[in-house]
Structures are given as structure tokens and as C-alpha cells.
Short mmCIF file of C-alpha atoms in Angstrom, two decimals:
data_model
loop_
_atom_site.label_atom_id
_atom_site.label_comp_id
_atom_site.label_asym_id
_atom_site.label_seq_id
_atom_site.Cartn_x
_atom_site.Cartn_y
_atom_site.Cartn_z
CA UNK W 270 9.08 -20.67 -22.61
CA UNK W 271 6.40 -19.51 -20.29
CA UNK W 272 7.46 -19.45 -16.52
CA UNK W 273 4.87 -20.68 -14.00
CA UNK W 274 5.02 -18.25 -10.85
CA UNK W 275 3.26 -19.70 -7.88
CA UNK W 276 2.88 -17.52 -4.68
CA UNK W 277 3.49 -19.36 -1.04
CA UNK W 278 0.63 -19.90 1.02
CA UNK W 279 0.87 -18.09 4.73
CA UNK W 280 -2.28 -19.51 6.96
CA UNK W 281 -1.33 -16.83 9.73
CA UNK W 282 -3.20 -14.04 9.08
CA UNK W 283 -5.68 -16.17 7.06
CA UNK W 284 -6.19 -18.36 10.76
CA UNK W 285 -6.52 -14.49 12.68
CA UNK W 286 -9.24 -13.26 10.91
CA UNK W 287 -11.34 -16.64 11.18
CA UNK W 288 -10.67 -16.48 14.90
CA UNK W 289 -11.71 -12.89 14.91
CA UNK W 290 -14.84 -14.07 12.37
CA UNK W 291 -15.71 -16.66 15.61
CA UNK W 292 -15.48 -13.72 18.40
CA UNK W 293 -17.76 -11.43 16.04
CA UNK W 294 -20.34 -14.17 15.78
CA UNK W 295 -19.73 -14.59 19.66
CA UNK W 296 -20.65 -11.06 20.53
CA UNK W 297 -23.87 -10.98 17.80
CA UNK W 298 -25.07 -14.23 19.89
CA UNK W 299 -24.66 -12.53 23.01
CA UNK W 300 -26.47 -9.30 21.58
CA UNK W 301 -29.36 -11.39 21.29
CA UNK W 302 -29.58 -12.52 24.31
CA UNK W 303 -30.09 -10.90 27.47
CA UNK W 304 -26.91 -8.38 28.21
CA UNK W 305 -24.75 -8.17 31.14
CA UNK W 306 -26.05 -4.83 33.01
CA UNK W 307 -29.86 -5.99 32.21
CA UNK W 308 -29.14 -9.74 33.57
CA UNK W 309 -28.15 -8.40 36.74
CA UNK W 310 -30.86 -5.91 37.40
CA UNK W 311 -32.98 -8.87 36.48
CA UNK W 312 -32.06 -11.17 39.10
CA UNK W 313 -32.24 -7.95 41.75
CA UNK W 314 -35.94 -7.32 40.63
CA UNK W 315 -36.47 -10.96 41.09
CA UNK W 316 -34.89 -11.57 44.38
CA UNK W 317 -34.85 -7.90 46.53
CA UNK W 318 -39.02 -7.86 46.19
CA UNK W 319 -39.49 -11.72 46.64
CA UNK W 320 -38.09 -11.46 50.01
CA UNK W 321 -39.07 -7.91 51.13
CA UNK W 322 -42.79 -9.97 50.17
CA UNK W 323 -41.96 -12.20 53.13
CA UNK W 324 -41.49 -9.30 55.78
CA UNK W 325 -44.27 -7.20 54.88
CA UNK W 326 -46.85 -9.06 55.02
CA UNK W 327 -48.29 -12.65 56.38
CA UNK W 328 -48.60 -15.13 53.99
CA UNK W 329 -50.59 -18.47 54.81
CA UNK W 330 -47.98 -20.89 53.38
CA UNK W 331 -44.38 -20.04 53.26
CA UNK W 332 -43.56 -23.21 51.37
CA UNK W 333 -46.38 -22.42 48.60
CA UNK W 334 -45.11 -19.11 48.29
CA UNK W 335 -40.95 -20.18 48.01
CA UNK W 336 -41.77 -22.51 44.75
CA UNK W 337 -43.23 -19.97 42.79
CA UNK W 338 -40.46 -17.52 43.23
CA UNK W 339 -37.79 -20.49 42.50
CA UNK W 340 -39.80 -21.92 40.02
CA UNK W 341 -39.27 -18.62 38.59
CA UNK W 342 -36.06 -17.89 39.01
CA UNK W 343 -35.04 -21.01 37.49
CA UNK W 344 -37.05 -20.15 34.66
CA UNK W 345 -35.00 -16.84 34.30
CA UNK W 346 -31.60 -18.68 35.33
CA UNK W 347 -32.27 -21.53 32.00
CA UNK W 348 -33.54 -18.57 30.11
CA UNK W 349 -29.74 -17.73 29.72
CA UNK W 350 -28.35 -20.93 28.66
CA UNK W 351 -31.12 -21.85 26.11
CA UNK W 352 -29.30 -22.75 22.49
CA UNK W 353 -31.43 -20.24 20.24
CA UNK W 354 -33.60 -17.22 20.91
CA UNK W 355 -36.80 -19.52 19.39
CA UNK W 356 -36.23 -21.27 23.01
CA UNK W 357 -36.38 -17.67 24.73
CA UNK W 358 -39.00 -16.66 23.45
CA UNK W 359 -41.02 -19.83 24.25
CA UNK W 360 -39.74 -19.20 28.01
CA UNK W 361 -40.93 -15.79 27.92
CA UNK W 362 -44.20 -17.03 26.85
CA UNK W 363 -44.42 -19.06 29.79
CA UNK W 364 -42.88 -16.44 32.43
CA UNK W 365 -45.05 -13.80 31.73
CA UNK W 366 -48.18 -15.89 32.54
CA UNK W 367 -46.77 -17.19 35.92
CA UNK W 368 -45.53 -13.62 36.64
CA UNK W 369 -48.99 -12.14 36.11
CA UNK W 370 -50.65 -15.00 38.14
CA UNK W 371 -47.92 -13.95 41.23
CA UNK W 372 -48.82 -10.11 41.01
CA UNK W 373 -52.63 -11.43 41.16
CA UNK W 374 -52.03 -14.05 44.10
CA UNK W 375 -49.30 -12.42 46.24
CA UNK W 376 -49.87 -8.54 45.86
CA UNK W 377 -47.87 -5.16 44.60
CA UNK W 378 -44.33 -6.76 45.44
CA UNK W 379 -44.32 -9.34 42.73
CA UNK W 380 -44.91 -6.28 40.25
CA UNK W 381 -41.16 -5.97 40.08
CA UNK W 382 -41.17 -10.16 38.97
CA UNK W 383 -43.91 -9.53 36.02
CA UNK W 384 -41.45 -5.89 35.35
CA UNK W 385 -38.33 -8.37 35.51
CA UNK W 386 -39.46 -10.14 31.99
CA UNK W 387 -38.93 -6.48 30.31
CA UNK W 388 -35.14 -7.23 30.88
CA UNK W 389 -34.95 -10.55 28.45
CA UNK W 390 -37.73 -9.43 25.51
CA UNK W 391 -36.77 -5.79 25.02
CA UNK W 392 -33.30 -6.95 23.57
CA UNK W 393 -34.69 -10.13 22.24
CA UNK W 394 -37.37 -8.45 19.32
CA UNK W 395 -37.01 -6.03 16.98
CA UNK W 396 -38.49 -2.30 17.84
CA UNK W 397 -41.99 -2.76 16.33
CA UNK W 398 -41.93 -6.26 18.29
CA UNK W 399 -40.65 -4.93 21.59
CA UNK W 400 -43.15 -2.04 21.62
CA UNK W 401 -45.92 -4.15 21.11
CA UNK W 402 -45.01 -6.93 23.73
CA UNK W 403 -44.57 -4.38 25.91
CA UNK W 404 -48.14 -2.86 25.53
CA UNK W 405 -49.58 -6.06 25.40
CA UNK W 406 -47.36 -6.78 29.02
CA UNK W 407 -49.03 -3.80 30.41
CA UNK W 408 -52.27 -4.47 29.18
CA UNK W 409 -52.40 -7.98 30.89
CA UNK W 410 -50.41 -6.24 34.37
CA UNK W 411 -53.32 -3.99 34.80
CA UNK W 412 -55.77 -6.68 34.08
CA UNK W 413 -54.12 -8.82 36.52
CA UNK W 414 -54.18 -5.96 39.17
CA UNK W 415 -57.76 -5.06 39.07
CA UNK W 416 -58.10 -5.98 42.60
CA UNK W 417 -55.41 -3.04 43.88
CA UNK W 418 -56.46 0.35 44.96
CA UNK W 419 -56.11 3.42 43.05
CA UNK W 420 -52.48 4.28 43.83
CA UNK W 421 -50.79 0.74 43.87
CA UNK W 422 -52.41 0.63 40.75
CA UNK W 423 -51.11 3.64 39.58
CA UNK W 424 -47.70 3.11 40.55
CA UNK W 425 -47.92 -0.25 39.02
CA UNK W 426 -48.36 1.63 35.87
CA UNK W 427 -45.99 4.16 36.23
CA UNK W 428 -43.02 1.97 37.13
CA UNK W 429 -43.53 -0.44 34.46
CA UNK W 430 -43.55 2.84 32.11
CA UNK W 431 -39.78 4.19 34.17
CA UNK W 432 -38.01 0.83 34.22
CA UNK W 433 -39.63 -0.42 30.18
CA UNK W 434 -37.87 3.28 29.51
CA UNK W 435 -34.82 2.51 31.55
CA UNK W 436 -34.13 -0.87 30.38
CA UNK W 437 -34.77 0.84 26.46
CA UNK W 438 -31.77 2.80 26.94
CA UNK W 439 -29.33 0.59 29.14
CA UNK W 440 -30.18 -2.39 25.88
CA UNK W 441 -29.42 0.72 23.09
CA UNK W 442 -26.00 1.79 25.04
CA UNK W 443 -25.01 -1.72 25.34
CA UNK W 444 -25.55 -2.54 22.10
CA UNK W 445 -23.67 0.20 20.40
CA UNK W 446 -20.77 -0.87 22.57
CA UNK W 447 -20.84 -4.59 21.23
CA UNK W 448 -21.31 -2.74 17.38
CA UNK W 449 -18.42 -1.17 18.34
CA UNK W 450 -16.61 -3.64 19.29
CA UNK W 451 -17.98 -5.48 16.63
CA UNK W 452 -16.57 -2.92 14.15
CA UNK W 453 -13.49 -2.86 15.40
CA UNK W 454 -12.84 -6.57 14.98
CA UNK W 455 -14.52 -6.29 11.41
CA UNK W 456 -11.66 -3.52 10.79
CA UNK W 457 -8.95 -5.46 12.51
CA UNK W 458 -9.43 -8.65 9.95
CA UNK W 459 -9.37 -6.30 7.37
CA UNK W 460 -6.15 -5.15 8.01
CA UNK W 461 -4.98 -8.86 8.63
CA UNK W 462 -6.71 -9.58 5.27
CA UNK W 463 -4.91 -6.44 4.18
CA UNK W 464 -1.23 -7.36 4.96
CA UNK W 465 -1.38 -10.82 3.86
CA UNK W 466 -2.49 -9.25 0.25
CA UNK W 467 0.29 -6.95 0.57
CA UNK W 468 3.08 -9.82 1.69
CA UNK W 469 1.62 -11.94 -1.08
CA UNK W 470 1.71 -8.89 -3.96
CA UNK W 471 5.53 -8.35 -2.71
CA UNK W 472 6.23 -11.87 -2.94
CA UNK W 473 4.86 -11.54 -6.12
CA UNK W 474 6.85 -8.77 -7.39
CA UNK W 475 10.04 -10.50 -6.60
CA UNK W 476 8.96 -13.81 -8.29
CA UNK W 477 7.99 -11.43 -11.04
CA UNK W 478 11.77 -9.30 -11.08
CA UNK W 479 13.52 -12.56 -10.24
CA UNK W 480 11.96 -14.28 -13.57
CA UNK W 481 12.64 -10.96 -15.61
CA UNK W 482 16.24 -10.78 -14.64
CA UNK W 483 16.24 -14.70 -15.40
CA UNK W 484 15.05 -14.27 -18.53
CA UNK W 485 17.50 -11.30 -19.03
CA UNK W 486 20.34 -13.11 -18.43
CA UNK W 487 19.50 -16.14 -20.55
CA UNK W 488 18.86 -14.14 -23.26
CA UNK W 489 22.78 -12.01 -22.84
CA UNK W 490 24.04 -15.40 -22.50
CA UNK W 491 22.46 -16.48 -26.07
CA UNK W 492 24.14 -13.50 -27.56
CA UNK W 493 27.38 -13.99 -26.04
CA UNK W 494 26.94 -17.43 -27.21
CA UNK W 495 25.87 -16.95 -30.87
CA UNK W 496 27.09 -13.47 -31.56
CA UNK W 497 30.07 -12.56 -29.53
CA UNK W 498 31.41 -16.44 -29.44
CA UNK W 499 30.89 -17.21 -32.96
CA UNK W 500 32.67 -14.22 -33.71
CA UNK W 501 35.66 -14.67 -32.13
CA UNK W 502 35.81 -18.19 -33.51
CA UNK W 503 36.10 -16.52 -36.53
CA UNK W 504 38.90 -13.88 -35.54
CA UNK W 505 40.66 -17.21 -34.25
CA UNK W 506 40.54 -18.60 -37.85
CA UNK W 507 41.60 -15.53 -39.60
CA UNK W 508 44.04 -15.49 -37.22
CA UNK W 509 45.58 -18.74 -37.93
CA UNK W 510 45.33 -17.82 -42.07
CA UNK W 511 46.85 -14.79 -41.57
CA UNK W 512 49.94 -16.68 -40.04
CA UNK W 513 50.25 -18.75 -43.03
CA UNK W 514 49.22 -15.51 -45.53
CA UNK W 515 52.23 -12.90 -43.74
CA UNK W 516 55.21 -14.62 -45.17
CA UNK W 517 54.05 -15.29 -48.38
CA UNK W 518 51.80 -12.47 -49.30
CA UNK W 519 52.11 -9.51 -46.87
CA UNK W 520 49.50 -6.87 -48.48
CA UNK W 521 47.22 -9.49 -48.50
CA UNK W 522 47.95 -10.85 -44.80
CA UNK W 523 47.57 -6.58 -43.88
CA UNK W 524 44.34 -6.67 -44.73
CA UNK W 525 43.56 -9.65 -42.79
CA UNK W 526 45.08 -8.14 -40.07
CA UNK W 527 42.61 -4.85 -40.50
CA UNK W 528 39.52 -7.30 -40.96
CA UNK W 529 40.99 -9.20 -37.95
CA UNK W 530 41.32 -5.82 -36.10
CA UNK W 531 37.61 -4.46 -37.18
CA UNK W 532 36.00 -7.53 -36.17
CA UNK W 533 37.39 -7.53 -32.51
CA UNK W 534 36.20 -4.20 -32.31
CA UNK W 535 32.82 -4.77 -33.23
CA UNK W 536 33.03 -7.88 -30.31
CA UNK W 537 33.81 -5.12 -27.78
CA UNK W 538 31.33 -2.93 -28.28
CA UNK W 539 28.95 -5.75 -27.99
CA UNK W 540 29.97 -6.72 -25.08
CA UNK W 541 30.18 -2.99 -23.75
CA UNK W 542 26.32 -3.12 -24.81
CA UNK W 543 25.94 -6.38 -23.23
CA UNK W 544 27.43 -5.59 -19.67
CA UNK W 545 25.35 -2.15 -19.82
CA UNK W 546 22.36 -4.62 -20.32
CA UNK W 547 23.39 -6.49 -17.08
CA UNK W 548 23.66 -3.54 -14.92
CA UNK W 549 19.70 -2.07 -14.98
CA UNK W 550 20.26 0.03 -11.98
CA UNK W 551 22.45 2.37 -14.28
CA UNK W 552 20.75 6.12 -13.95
CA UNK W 553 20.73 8.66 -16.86
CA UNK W 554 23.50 10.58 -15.31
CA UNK W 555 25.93 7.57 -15.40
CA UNK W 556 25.16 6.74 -18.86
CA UNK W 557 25.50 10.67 -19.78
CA UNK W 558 28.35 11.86 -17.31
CA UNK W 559 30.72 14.41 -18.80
CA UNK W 560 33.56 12.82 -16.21
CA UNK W 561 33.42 9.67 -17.63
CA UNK W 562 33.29 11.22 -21.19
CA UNK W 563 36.55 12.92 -20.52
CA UNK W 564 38.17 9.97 -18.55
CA UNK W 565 37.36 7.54 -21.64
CA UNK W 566 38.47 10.20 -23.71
CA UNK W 567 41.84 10.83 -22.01
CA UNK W 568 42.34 6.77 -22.25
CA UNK W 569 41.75 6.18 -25.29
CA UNK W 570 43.54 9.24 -26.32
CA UNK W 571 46.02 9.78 -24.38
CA UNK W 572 45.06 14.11 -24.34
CA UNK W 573 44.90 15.97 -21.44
CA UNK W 574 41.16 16.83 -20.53
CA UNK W 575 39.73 19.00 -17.44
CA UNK W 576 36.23 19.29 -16.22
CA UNK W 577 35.81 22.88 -14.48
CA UNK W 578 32.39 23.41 -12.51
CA UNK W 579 31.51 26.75 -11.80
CA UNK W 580 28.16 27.64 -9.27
CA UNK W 581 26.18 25.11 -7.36
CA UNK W 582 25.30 22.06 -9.15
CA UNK W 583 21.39 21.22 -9.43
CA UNK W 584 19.54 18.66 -10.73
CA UNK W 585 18.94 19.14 -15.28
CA UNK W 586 15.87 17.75 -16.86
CA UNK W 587 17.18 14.19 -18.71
CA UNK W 588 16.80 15.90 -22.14
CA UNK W 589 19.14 18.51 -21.17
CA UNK W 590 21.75 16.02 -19.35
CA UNK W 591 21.81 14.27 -23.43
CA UNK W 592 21.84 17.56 -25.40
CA UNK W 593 25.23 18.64 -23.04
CA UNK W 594 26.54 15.39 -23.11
CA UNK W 595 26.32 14.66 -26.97
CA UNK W 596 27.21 18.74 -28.06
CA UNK W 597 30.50 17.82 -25.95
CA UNK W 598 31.03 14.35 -27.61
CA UNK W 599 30.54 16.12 -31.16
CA UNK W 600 33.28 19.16 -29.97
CA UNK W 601 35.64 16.72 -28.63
CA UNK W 602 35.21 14.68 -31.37
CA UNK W 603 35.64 17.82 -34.08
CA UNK W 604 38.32 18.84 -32.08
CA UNK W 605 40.92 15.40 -32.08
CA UNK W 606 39.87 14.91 -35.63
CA UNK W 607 39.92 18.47 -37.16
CA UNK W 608 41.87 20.31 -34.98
CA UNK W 609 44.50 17.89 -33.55
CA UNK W 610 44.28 19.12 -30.35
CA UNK W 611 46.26 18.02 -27.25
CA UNK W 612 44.64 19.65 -24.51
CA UNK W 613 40.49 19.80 -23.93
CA UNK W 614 38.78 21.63 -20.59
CA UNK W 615 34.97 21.51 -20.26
CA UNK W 616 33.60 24.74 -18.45
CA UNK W 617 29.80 23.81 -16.34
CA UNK W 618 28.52 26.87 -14.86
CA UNK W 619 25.23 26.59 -12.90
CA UNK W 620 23.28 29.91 -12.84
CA UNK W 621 20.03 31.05 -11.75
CA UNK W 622 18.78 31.48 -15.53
CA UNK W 623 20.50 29.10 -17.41
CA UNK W 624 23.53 26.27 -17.53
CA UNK W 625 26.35 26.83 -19.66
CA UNK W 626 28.55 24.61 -21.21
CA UNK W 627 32.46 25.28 -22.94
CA UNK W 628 33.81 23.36 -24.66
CA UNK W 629 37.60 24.24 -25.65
CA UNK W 630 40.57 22.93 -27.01
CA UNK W 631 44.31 23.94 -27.89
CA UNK W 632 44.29 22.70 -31.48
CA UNK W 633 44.32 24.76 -34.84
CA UNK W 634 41.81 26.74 -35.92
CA UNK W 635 41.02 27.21 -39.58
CA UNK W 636 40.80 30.80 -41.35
CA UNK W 637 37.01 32.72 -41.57
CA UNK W 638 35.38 29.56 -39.19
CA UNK W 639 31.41 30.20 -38.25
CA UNK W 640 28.87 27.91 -37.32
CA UNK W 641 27.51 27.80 -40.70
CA UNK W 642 30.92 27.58 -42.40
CA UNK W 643 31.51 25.00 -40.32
CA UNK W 644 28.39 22.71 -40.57
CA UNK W 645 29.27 23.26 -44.49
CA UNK W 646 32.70 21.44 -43.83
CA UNK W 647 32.02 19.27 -41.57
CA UNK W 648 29.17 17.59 -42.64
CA UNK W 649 26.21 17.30 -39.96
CA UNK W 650 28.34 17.47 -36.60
CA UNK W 651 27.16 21.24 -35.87
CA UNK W 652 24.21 20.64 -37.44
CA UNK W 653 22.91 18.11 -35.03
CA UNK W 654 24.68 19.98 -32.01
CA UNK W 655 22.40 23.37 -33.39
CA UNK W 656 19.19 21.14 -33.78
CA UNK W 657 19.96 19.59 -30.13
CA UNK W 658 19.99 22.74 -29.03
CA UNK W 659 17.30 24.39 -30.36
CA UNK W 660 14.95 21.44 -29.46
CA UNK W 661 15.25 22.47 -25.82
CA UNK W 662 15.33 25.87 -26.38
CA UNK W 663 19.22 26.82 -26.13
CA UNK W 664 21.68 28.36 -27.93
CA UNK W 665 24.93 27.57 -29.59
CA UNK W 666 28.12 29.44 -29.91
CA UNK W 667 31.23 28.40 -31.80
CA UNK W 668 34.60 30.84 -31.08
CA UNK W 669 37.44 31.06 -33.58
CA UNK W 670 39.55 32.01 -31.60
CA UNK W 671 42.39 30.29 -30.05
CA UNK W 672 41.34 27.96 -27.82
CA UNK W 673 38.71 27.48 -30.03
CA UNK W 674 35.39 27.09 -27.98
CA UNK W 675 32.14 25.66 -28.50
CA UNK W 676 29.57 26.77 -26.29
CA UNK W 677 26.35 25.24 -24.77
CA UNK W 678 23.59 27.45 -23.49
CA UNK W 679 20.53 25.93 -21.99
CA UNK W 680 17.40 27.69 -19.82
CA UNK W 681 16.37 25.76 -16.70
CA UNK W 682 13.66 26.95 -14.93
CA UNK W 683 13.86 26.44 -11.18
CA UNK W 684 11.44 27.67 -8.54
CA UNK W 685 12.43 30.61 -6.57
CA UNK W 686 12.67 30.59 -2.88
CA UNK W 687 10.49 33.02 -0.88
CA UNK W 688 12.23 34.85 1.39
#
């Protein structure tokens, strides 16, 4: 059964980078157009020199003279509203003409208008554009100025050369401020873009573990179901036969009894293995603990066992937590079945080299025992403790004497502290 995982939809972040998207294209329309420091040093070279004009010198009509300059100002006032730079460039078109027809009519004053138009088409073109406006600008400036003497006309040049210059730079700062700023909203939805990924990729995740541990469970609950359940119907029935078996046959209702008996044991360790299945948060060092080994040991037993450390405990490689864990099994195991002891202490010593594991017991110990002897009687329980051992390069030890001893010696390799 395949399980459809759908992840939730969050339009908050989603909605805060459009909005950011809309103030980015806000600040590339306003790069195009005529920038804040340049707008107002536009409308100063427009209005300071128109009316110094009327103070130094006498014009023949006042009235005449007053349209022009509004009819250009409005021109440069509409120039800031128009929809698309197409328009702005059409209205520089038709300001630079009047402009150059003012400096002709009205003298040096109206200079600064004609200089004014530098403010709207230097940030309007590109820099091959701009550069040759401008020199076509100047080109038309001095032809309008022919009449003026030798210095106006020379200052004429010179300060359409300073402020073309000046405005260059004040349009270059201003625009790396509103790339900048541009930039930093670019990086800001990014990191909206960013989160909402990450939320969704968590959310994600725990659909993901959720479904896992979904599936987990379903599939414990068939075994329980089919294995563990069908089982114990079936202990339940030989059950009931062996009441009816007992009184009339009693050998045969015995072994009944021991099927009876080995089948409920079988049950329980499936459902140890199926709780241990439930519980996937168990570490390595649970499942391999020499306390619980001795505490399950002592229950089931009923001998007295003792778990001794010795140093400061550290932190073993997994394959060396297994090797201690099964060599003690095996000697506890040799050591209840062989030996008959009653009493079993486990000895842990931490040390800078190596760890070192005894394992001892109070129970008999037979005549001329060795490792190899006993591997030979035993079949392969020292056998597999010596190959353990060997495979993470320790050594074993068995003592005869009484307590007989087996003994676990591993290398751990630790970094050193520099004093």
C-alpha cells in the first residue's frame, strides 16, 4: 500500500518575497528615472539663474520672458511623472531645443537651464549613449552661443564640462546605493524563499517518520496477529488436550506439557523481539549493557552477580562494546552450565592503553583446564570468544584457578591531551 504524503501550503513567506519582488522593480523604475539628489539640483539650476536673469539685466518684456522659464519648468516638472522612459526621452528632445533657443535669446544665465537637461539624460542612457548626447549637447550650446565674447563663452564650456562631470558621479553613487539596496532585498527573499524550503523539508521529514513508524507498527501488529496470536491459540488447545491426556496417560500428557512449555517460550522471545522493534531510540549500549546482562542473569537465575568498575569510564568503539558483552555472555554462560557456580563478579578497568574485562565465578574448576583444552570440551564457546577477540585485536585469558576467570583484553586508542 503506497502512502500519499502531501506537504501544507504556507503563502507567508511565498506573499514576502513577491512584495519584496514589487519594491525591487520599484527601485529599478526609479533608477531610470531622474534620482533624488540630481532632481533637486535640477530645479535649483532652473529656478536660482531664471530669476538672478531678471535682476541683472533689463529685459523688454517681463511677461515674454516668465513663459519660457515656466513653460520649461513644467516641462521638467511632467518629465518626472511620465509612464516610461520612451516619454522622457521624447521630452528631452523637446527641452533641449527650447533650452538652446533661451541661452541664444536671453544671454549667459539661461546656460545653467540648457546645463539643467544633463540632470534627466545622463541617468536615462546607457554610457556610450550618455557620452554622446552629451557631446552632441555641447556641440549645439556653443553653436547657440556664438554671439558671446571670449570668456562667457569659455566659461560656458567649462561649466558644462564641471557639472556633466559632477552630475556623472552623483548618478554612479546613487546608483550603487539603489544596487545595494537592490541586493539586499534580492538576498532577503532568498532567505524567505530559503526558510519556507526548510519548514516545508521538516514538514516533510515528519510526514516521512510519521508514515515509517505507521507502517512499523502495522506490520508488529500483523505478527502479533498471525505469529504470536496463532500461537497461543495453539498452546490454548494443547492445553485443553493435555487436561483430558494427564489422567489417562501421564507420559504422554508430560510431553504435552514440555511442547506446551517450549512453545510459550518461543512466544516470548518474539515478543521480546517485537517490543525491541517498537522502541527505535534503543542505543548500542542499551542493547549491549553488561548491567542489564547481570540483572537478567541474576533473575532468571537466581545467582549472585557484581559489576566492579575500576578507572574512568570512556566511550568504546561499538565493535568493542559487542566483543565484551558476548565474551561475558559465553563465561557466564560456561560458568552456570559447566561449573555450577553461585556467585559471578565482572571486573571493567578503564586504562590509558587498553580496557580489561574479568570475568569470574565461584564454581568448580576441572583438572589440567587451558584455553585450548577447553574449546576441545566445550565445543565452540572459547572458540568464538578467541575469534571475537582477535578480530579487534585483543587478547584472551582463561585462569584455572579458583575463582576461575576469564579475561578480556582490548586496545583503545584515545588521543592524548597536551599539556
Amino acid at each position: 500500500m503506497t502512502k500519499v504524503i502531501s506537504l501544507p501550503k504556507t503563502s507567508m513567506c511565498y506573499n514576502e518575497a513577491n512584495r519584496l519582488n514589487g519594491l525591487t522593480s520599484q527601485w529599478k523604475r526609479v533608477g531610470s528615472h531622474v534620482t533624488s539628489p540630481l532632481a533637486y539640483l535640477r530645479y535649483g539650476l532652473i529656478l536660482l539663474p531664471a530669476a538672478a536673469d531678471i535682476f541683472l539685466q533689463q529685459l523688454d518684456d517681463y511677461g515674454e520672458y516668465m513663459v519660457y522659464i515656466l513653460l520649461f519648468l513644467a516641462i521638467a516638472v511632467l518629465s518626472r511623472f511620465l509612464p516610461s522612459p520612451t516619454y522622457l526621452k521624447a521630452a528631452i528632445l523637446l527641452e533641449i531645443p527650447l533650452s538652446l533657443w533661451l541661452c541664444h535669446q536671453y544671454g549667459f544665465m539661461m546656460v545653467f537651464l540648457s546645463i539643467s537637461s544633463l540632470c534627466v539624460y545622463l541617468p536615462l542612457f546607457e554610457r556610450p549613449g550618455r557620452l554622446w548626447l552629451a557631446f552632441g549637447h555641447l556641440a549645439l550650446l556653443n553653436i547657440a552661443i556664438t554671439d558671446y565674447d571670449a570668456l562667457l563663452h569659455t566659461t560656458a564650456n567649462l561649466l558644462f564640462l564641471f557639472l556633466a562631470v559632477t552630475f556623472h558621479r552623483i548618478h554612479e553613487m546613487n546608483q550603487k546605493e539603489l544596487d545595494h539596496i537592490y541586493l539586499y532585498d534580492e538576498l532577503k527573499r532568498l532567505h524567505f524563499q530559503q526558510d519556507e524550503a526548510g519548514r516545508q523539508l521538516l514538514q516533510f521529514a515528519h510526514q516521512v517518520e510519521s508514515a515509517a513508524q505507521a507502517e512499523e507498527r502495522n506490520r508488529i501488529s500483523r505478527q502479533l496477529h498471525d505469529d504470536i496470536g496463532h500461537r497461543l491459540i495453539r498452546v490454548k488447545m494443547m492445553m485443553e488436550a493435555a487436561l483430558h491426556i494427564v489422567p489417562q496417560d501421564a507420559a504422554r500428557g508430560m510431553d504435552m506439557l514440555h511442547q506446551i512449555r517450549d512453545q510459550l517460550g518461543e512466544s516470548m522471545e518474539q515478543m521480546r523481539t517485537a517490543v525491541k522493534q517498537m522502541n527505535p531510540s534503543r542505543r548500542i549500549t542499551d542493547d549491549y549493557s553488561l548491567d542489564r546482562l547481570l540483572e537478567e542473569t541474576g533473575r532468571e537465575t537466581g545467582i549472585e552477580t557484581e559489576l566492579v568498575l575500576q578507572g574512568i569510564p570512556y566511550p568504546l568503539y561499538p565493535s568493542q562494546q559487542v566483543v565484551l558483552y558476548k565474551n561475558a555472555r559465553e563465561a557466564i554462560t560456561n560458568a552456570i552450565r559447566h561449573g555450577e557456580a553461585k556467585q559471578i563478579q565482572i571486573l571493567l578497568q578503564y586504562g590509558d592503553e587498553e580496557v580489561r574485562m574479568e570475568v569470574s565465578n565461584d564454581g568448580t574448576v576441572q583438572e589440567d583446564a587451558n584455553p585450548i583444552s577447553l574449546a576441545d570440551r566445550h565445543g565452540i564457546g572459547i572458540s568464538g570468544m578467541l575469534e571475537r577477540t582477535k578480530v579487534v585485536g585483543g587478547t584472551l585469558e582463561v585462569r584455572k584457578s579458583v575463582p576461575f576467570t576469564v579475561i578480556t583484553r582490548l586496545p583503545v586508542y584515545r588521543k592524548r591531551e597536551i599539556m
